[in-house]
Amino acid sequence: MPPCEKPTGTNVAFSWEEIRKHDSEGDAWVVMEGKVFNVSKFLNDHPGGSSIVMGHLGTDIGEVWDDEDYHSHSGSAKKILQKYCIGVVEGEECNSDGDVVQASDALLHSNGARPPLSTETKDGFLKDIDWNKPIVLQVGHLGTNYDKFVHDPLVLDEPARFFEWDFFEFFSRTPWYVVPMVWVPVVCGFLVLSCKVGLTPVEAATGLFGGLCLWTLMEYVLHRFVFHLDDAVQFSYASITAHFLLHGVHHKLPQDPMRLVFPPVLTSFFLALTWYFVRAFFSVPWTHAVTAGGLAGYICYDLCHYYLHHSGIPPLSYFGRLKRYHLAHHYKDHKLGYGITSKWWDIVFGTLLDDGPAPKAKAS
């Protein structure tokens, strides 16, 4: 479903008696500023985890929304919330347009219809895209509006449609489990090959560890200097489209589970570059071992990245801190906080992001 600033058509008025009935994970309503929101589909994608919201279902969340010690919201949070608006509170004022009728007199539609967005242009470039159509071939027409567009995040109920052709659409979607399924055997193969062409098991393990350490720096460098060329790519249709496929889509749709981990084809390209880069400094046996370590580091990175976006509140405090830190990169300041699996290189290079206090669990 595309973004929706306010409920379309008729606004339905709900009584508090009705609202309080919707207080379960599969039937989750909340109230803010006199509006009623059905957040059932959003709970699992909430950046702070569903548990933060669960204790407040069927209630007015206005006070807790503004509580920075509980959970800090970004500037885009309210915009994301608006698309789940289903009506207003009976007898209360709200910031909502349209005619208000009683719930018993109106049929509430939530069929995922996608109203077309404006395609007005500015300086010859699109200001937005039409979410009713496949999106990839549209983003290149955003021109100098691309950077602003891609860092205004949306949370959709379903993965966005990339291509009109099913063949390309299939390969644009990568479930998280594809990463270990494809690449763990390759890591093992590199290690076995390194031993066959000259390394001892101890030397191969040393190369593996060295590659893991190398990956932590590669993770930072790629994220900061390649993935975040947002301003620099706005000179052509092709460069914008390529950047969107590489990383821009993840900032526009940070909770899209099918566009979070790297597709194997793209990983293969970076793997080949890594092998030849390492080969410039090491012999072939050591290159195999170090590349295995780098690839193992990548596997940990991609799985960790997926976990941070879709885990709720992780049970281990380390991952809880990482989740808060990484989501601050998405929703607060995308020009800081480039580390995913650790903050180490952000500290070294002065790009550490202040992610604020940890969220506190509150009783209902």
Coordinates of C-alpha atoms in Angstrom, one line a residue:
M1 CA 0.0 0.0 0.0
P2 CA 1.4 3.5 -0.9
P3 CA 1.7 6.3 1.6
C4 CA -1.6 8.0 2.7
E5 CA -1.5 11.3 4.5
K6 CA -5.1 10.9 5.8
P7 CA -7.9 8.4 5.5
T8 CA -9.5 8.4 2.1
G9 CA -13.3 8.8 1.6
T10 CA -15.4 8.8 4.8
N11 CA -14.0 9.1 8.3
V12 CA -15.7 6.6 10.6
A13 CA -16.3 7.6 14.2
F14 CA -15.6 4.9 16.8
S15 CA -16.6 5.0 20.5
W16 CA -14.0 4.3 23.2
E17 CA -16.0 1.1 24.1
E18 CA -15.4 -0.2 20.6
I19 CA -11.7 0.9 20.5
R20 CA -10.8 -0.8 23.7
K21 CA -11.9 -4.2 22.2
H22 CA -9.1 -4.1 19.7
D23 CA -6.2 -4.8 22.0
S24 CA -4.6 -8.0 20.7
E25 CA -1.7 -8.7 18.3
G26 CA -3.9 -9.7 15.4
D27 CA -6.4 -6.9 16.1
A28 CA -4.5 -3.9 17.2
W29 CA -5.9 -0.3 17.4
V30 CA -4.4 2.8 18.9
V31 CA -5.5 6.4 19.2
M32 CA -3.6 9.6 18.8
E33 CA -4.7 13.2 18.3
G34 CA -8.3 12.1 18.0
K35 CA -7.6 9.6 15.2
V36 CA -8.0 5.8 15.3
F37 CA -5.3 3.7 13.7
N38 CA -5.4 -0.1 13.0
V39 CA -1.7 -1.0 13.4
S40 CA -2.2 -4.8 13.2
K41 CA -0.1 -5.1 10.1
F42 CA 2.6 -2.8 11.4
L43 CA 3.3 -4.4 14.8
N44 CA 6.0 -6.8 13.5
D45 CA 7.6 -4.0 11.5
H46 CA 7.7 -1.4 14.3
P47 CA 11.3 -0.2 14.6
G48 CA 11.3 -0.6 18.3
G49 CA 9.7 -4.0 18.3
S50 CA 6.1 -5.0 18.8
S51 CA 6.4 -5.3 22.6
I52 CA 6.7 -1.5 22.9
V53 CA 3.2 -1.1 21.4
M54 CA 1.5 -4.1 22.8
G55 CA 0.9 -2.6 26.3
H56 CA -0.9 0.4 24.8
L57 CA -3.3 -1.2 22.4
G58 CA -6.8 0.1 22.6
T59 CA -5.6 3.3 24.3
D60 CA -4.5 6.9 23.5
I61 CA -0.8 6.8 22.8
G62 CA -0.2 10.5 22.6
E63 CA 1.6 10.8 26.0
V64 CA 3.8 7.8 25.4
W65 CA 4.6 8.9 21.9
D66 CA 6.2 12.1 23.2
D67 CA 8.2 10.2 25.9
E68 CA 11.8 10.2 24.7
D69 CA 12.9 8.0 27.6
Y70 CA 10.4 5.3 26.4
H71 CA 11.0 5.3 22.7
S72 CA 12.3 8.1 20.5
H73 CA 10.4 8.7 17.3
S74 CA 11.8 10.2 14.1
G75 CA 10.3 12.9 12.0
S76 CA 8.9 10.4 9.6
A77 CA 7.1 8.3 12.2
K78 CA 3.8 10.2 12.1
K79 CA 3.8 10.1 8.3
I80 CA 4.2 6.3 8.5
L81 CA 1.4 6.0 11.1
Q82 CA -1.1 8.0 9.0
K83 CA -1.6 5.3 6.4
Y84 CA -3.1 3.1 9.1
C85 CA -5.8 5.7 10.0
I86 CA -9.3 4.1 9.9
G87 CA -11.4 6.8 11.5
V88 CA -11.8 9.2 14.4
V89 CA -12.8 9.0 18.1
E90 CA -16.5 9.7 18.6
G91 CA -17.1 13.1 20.1
E92 CA -13.4 14.2 20.0
E93 CA -11.7 16.9 17.8
C94 CA -9.0 15.7 15.5
N95 CA -6.8 16.9 12.7
S96 CA -8.7 15.1 10.0
D97 CA -10.6 16.0 7.0
G98 CA -13.8 14.6 5.5
D99 CA -17.3 13.8 6.8
V100 CA -17.6 11.9 10.0
V101 CA -20.2 9.2 10.3
Q102 CA -21.0 6.6 12.9
A103 CA -19.2 3.2 12.5
S104 CA -22.5 1.4 12.4
D105 CA -23.5 3.4 9.3
A106 CA -20.3 2.9 7.3
L107 CA -18.5 0.0 5.8
L108 CA -14.8 0.2 6.5
H109 CA -12.6 -0.8 3.6
S110 CA -9.0 -2.0 4.1
N111 CA -8.5 -3.9 0.9
G112 CA -5.0 -2.4 0.2
A113 CA -6.2 -0.3 -2.8
R114 CA -3.4 1.9 -4.1
P115 CA -4.6 5.5 -5.0
P116 CA -2.3 7.1 -7.6
L117 CA 0.1 9.8 -6.3
S118 CA 0.7 13.1 -8.0
T119 CA 3.4 13.0 -10.7
E120 CA 3.8 16.8 -10.8
T121 CA 7.3 17.8 -11.9
K122 CA 9.8 20.3 -10.6
D123 CA 12.6 21.4 -13.0
G124 CA 11.6 18.5 -15.2
F125 CA 12.0 15.8 -12.6
L126 CA 9.4 13.7 -10.8
K127 CA 8.6 14.8 -7.2
D128 CA 7.4 11.3 -6.3
I129 CA 6.6 8.0 -7.9
D130 CA 3.4 6.1 -8.7
W131 CA 3.2 3.2 -6.2
N132 CA 0.5 1.5 -8.3
K133 CA 3.2 0.7 -10.9
P134 CA 6.5 -1.1 -10.8
I135 CA 8.9 1.3 -9.1
V136 CA 12.5 0.7 -10.4
L137 CA 12.1 2.3 -13.8
Q138 CA 10.5 5.3 -12.2
V139 CA 13.1 6.3 -9.7
G140 CA 15.6 7.5 -12.2
H141 CA 13.2 10.3 -13.3
L142 CA 13.4 11.8 -9.8
G143 CA 16.7 13.6 -10.7
T144 CA 17.7 16.0 -8.0
N145 CA 14.7 15.0 -5.9
Y146 CA 16.1 11.5 -5.5
D147 CA 18.1 12.1 -2.3
K148 CA 15.1 13.6 -0.5
F149 CA 12.8 10.9 -1.8
V150 CA 15.0 8.0 -0.7
H151 CA 15.5 9.3 2.8
D152 CA 11.8 9.7 3.5
P153 CA 11.1 6.2 4.6
L154 CA 7.9 4.2 4.1
V155 CA 6.7 1.0 5.7
L156 CA 4.5 -1.0 3.3
D157 CA 2.3 -4.0 4.2
E158 CA 3.7 -6.0 1.3
P159 CA 7.0 -6.0 -0.6
A160 CA 7.0 -3.3 -3.3
R161 CA 6.7 -4.4 -6.9
F162 CA 10.0 -3.7 -8.7
F163 CA 9.4 -4.9 -12.3
E164 CA 6.5 -5.5 -14.6
W165 CA 8.2 -8.8 -15.8
D166 CA 7.8 -11.7 -13.3
F167 CA 11.2 -13.1 -14.2
F168 CA 13.0 -10.0 -13.1
E169 CA 10.7 -9.5 -10.1
F170 CA 11.5 -13.0 -8.9
F171 CA 15.2 -12.3 -8.8
S172 CA 14.7 -8.9 -7.2
R173 CA 13.5 -10.7 -4.0
T174 CA 15.9 -12.4 -1.7
P175 CA 14.7 -14.2 1.5
W176 CA 17.2 -14.1 4.4
Y177 CA 17.9 -17.8 4.4
V178 CA 19.3 -17.7 0.8
V179 CA 22.4 -16.0 2.2
P180 CA 23.7 -18.9 4.4
M181 CA 22.3 -21.5 2.0
V182 CA 24.3 -20.2 -0.9
W183 CA 27.5 -18.8 0.7
V184 CA 28.3 -21.2 3.7
P185 CA 29.3 -23.9 1.2
V186 CA 31.5 -21.4 -0.7
V187 CA 33.3 -20.5 2.5
C188 CA 33.9 -24.1 3.2
G189 CA 35.1 -24.6 -0.4
F190 CA 37.6 -21.8 -0.1
L191 CA 39.0 -23.2 3.1
V192 CA 39.4 -26.7 1.7
L193 CA 41.0 -25.3 -1.5
S194 CA 43.5 -23.3 0.5
C195 CA 44.6 -26.4 2.3
K196 CA 44.8 -28.4 -0.9
V197 CA 47.1 -25.8 -2.5
G198 CA 49.5 -25.4 0.4
L199 CA 48.2 -24.2 3.7
T200 CA 48.0 -26.1 6.9
P201 CA 44.7 -26.2 8.8
V202 CA 46.2 -23.7 11.3
E203 CA 47.3 -21.4 8.6
A204 CA 43.9 -21.6 6.9
A205 CA 42.2 -20.8 10.2
T206 CA 44.5 -17.8 10.6
G207 CA 43.6 -16.6 7.2
L208 CA 39.9 -17.0 8.0
F209 CA 40.3 -14.9 11.1
G210 CA 42.2 -12.3 9.2
G211 CA 39.4 -12.1 6.6
L212 CA 36.8 -11.7 9.3
C213 CA 38.7 -8.7 10.6
L214 CA 39.1 -7.3 7.1
W215 CA 35.4 -7.6 6.6
T216 CA 34.6 -5.2 9.5
L217 CA 36.5 -2.5 7.7
M218 CA 35.0 -3.4 4.3
E219 CA 31.5 -3.2 5.8
Y220 CA 32.1 0.4 7.0
V221 CA 33.9 1.5 3.8
L222 CA 31.2 0.1 1.5
H223 CA 28.4 1.5 3.5
R224 CA 29.8 5.0 3.9
F225 CA 31.6 5.5 0.6
V226 CA 29.7 3.4 -1.9
F227 CA 26.2 2.8 -0.6
H228 CA 25.8 6.4 0.5
L229 CA 26.7 8.3 -2.7
D230 CA 23.2 9.6 -2.5
D231 CA 24.0 13.2 -3.7
A232 CA 26.6 12.2 -6.1
V233 CA 24.4 9.8 -8.2
Q234 CA 21.8 12.4 -9.1
F235 CA 23.4 13.3 -12.4
S236 CA 21.8 10.6 -14.6
Y237 CA 18.9 8.3 -14.8
A238 CA 21.2 5.2 -14.9
S239 CA 23.2 6.2 -11.9
I240 CA 20.1 6.9 -9.8
T241 CA 18.5 3.6 -10.8
A242 CA 21.7 1.7 -10.0
H243 CA 22.0 3.3 -6.6
F244 CA 18.4 2.6 -5.8
L245 CA 18.9 -1.1 -6.5
L246 CA 22.1 -1.2 -4.6
H247 CA 21.1 0.5 -1.4
G248 CA 18.5 3.3 -1.9
V249 CA 15.6 0.9 -1.8
H250 CA 16.6 -0.2 1.7
H251 CA 16.5 3.4 3.0
K252 CA 13.1 4.1 1.2
L253 CA 11.6 0.8 2.4
P254 CA 13.7 -0.2 5.4
Q255 CA 11.3 -2.9 6.6
D256 CA 10.9 -4.7 3.2
P257 CA 12.0 -8.2 4.1
M258 CA 12.6 -9.2 0.5
R259 CA 15.0 -6.3 -0.3
L260 CA 17.2 -6.3 2.8
V261 CA 19.9 -9.0 2.2
F262 CA 22.1 -8.9 -0.9
P263 CA 21.0 -11.0 -3.9
P264 CA 23.6 -13.7 -4.7
V265 CA 24.4 -12.1 -8.1
L266 CA 25.4 -8.8 -6.5
T267 CA 27.4 -10.6 -3.8
S268 CA 29.2 -12.6 -6.5
F269 CA 30.4 -9.3 -8.1
F270 CA 31.8 -8.0 -4.8
L271 CA 33.3 -11.4 -4.0
A272 CA 35.3 -11.4 -7.2
L273 CA 36.6 -7.9 -6.5
T274 CA 37.5 -9.0 -3.0
W275 CA 39.4 -12.0 -4.2
Y276 CA 41.5 -10.0 -6.7
F277 CA 42.1 -7.3 -4.1
V278 CA 43.5 -9.8 -1.6
R279 CA 45.5 -11.5 -4.3
A280 CA 47.4 -8.3 -4.8
F281 CA 48.9 -8.8 -1.3
F282 CA 49.0 -12.6 -0.7
S283 CA 49.7 -15.8 -2.5
V284 CA 46.9 -17.9 -3.9
P285 CA 46.5 -20.2 -0.9
W286 CA 46.4 -17.3 1.5
T287 CA 44.0 -15.5 -0.8
H288 CA 41.6 -18.4 -0.6
A289 CA 41.7 -18.4 3.2
V290 CA 41.4 -14.7 3.6
T291 CA 38.5 -14.5 1.1
A292 CA 36.8 -17.3 3.0
G293 CA 37.0 -15.1 6.1
G294 CA 35.7 -12.0 4.4
L295 CA 32.8 -14.0 3.0
A296 CA 32.1 -15.4 6.4
G297 CA 32.1 -11.9 7.8
Y298 CA 29.6 -10.9 5.1
I299 CA 27.3 -13.7 6.0
C300 CA 27.3 -12.6 9.6
Y301 CA 26.7 -9.0 8.5
D302 CA 23.7 -9.7 6.3
L303 CA 22.0 -12.0 8.8
C304 CA 22.7 -9.6 11.6
H305 CA 21.3 -6.7 9.5
Y306 CA 18.1 -8.6 8.8
Y307 CA 17.8 -9.6 12.5
L308 CA 18.2 -5.9 13.6
H309 CA 15.2 -4.9 11.4
H310 CA 12.9 -7.8 12.1
S311 CA 13.7 -9.1 15.6
G312 CA 11.5 -6.9 17.7
I313 CA 13.6 -6.2 20.8
P314 CA 16.5 -8.7 20.8
P315 CA 16.9 -10.7 24.0
L316 CA 20.6 -10.0 24.1
S317 CA 21.5 -6.5 25.2
Y318 CA 24.3 -6.2 22.6
F319 CA 21.9 -6.7 19.7
G320 CA 19.4 -4.5 21.4
R321 CA 22.0 -1.7 21.4
L322 CA 22.9 -2.4 17.8
K323 CA 19.3 -2.4 16.7
R324 CA 18.7 1.0 18.3
Y325 CA 21.9 2.3 16.8
H326 CA 21.2 1.1 13.3
L327 CA 17.6 2.3 13.2
A328 CA 18.8 5.7 14.3
H329 CA 20.9 5.7 11.1
H330 CA 17.7 5.1 9.1
Y331 CA 15.3 7.3 10.9
K332 CA 17.4 10.1 12.5
D333 CA 20.6 10.7 10.6
H334 CA 21.7 8.7 7.5
K335 CA 25.0 10.6 7.4
L336 CA 26.3 9.0 10.6
G337 CA 26.3 5.5 12.1
Y338 CA 27.6 3.4 9.3
G339 CA 28.5 0.4 11.4
I340 CA 26.1 -2.5 11.3
T341 CA 27.7 -5.3 13.3
S342 CA 29.6 -2.9 15.6
K343 CA 30.3 0.8 16.2
W344 CA 34.1 0.3 16.2
W345 CA 34.9 2.0 12.9
D346 CA 32.4 4.8 13.5
I347 CA 34.4 5.6 16.6
V348 CA 37.7 5.5 14.7
F349 CA 36.5 7.7 11.9
G350 CA 34.4 10.1 13.9
T351 CA 31.0 9.1 12.5
L352 CA 29.5 7.8 15.8
L353 CA 25.7 8.5 16.0
D354 CA 24.0 9.5 19.2
D355 CA 21.1 7.0 19.2
G356 CA 19.5 8.3 22.5
P357 CA 18.4 6.3 25.5
A358 CA 17.3 2.7 25.4
P359 CA 13.5 2.1 25.2
K360 CA 11.9 1.0 28.5
A361 CA 9.3 -1.6 28.8
K362 CA 6.1 -0.2 30.4
A363 CA 3.2 -2.0 31.8
S364 CA -0.2 -1.6 30.3

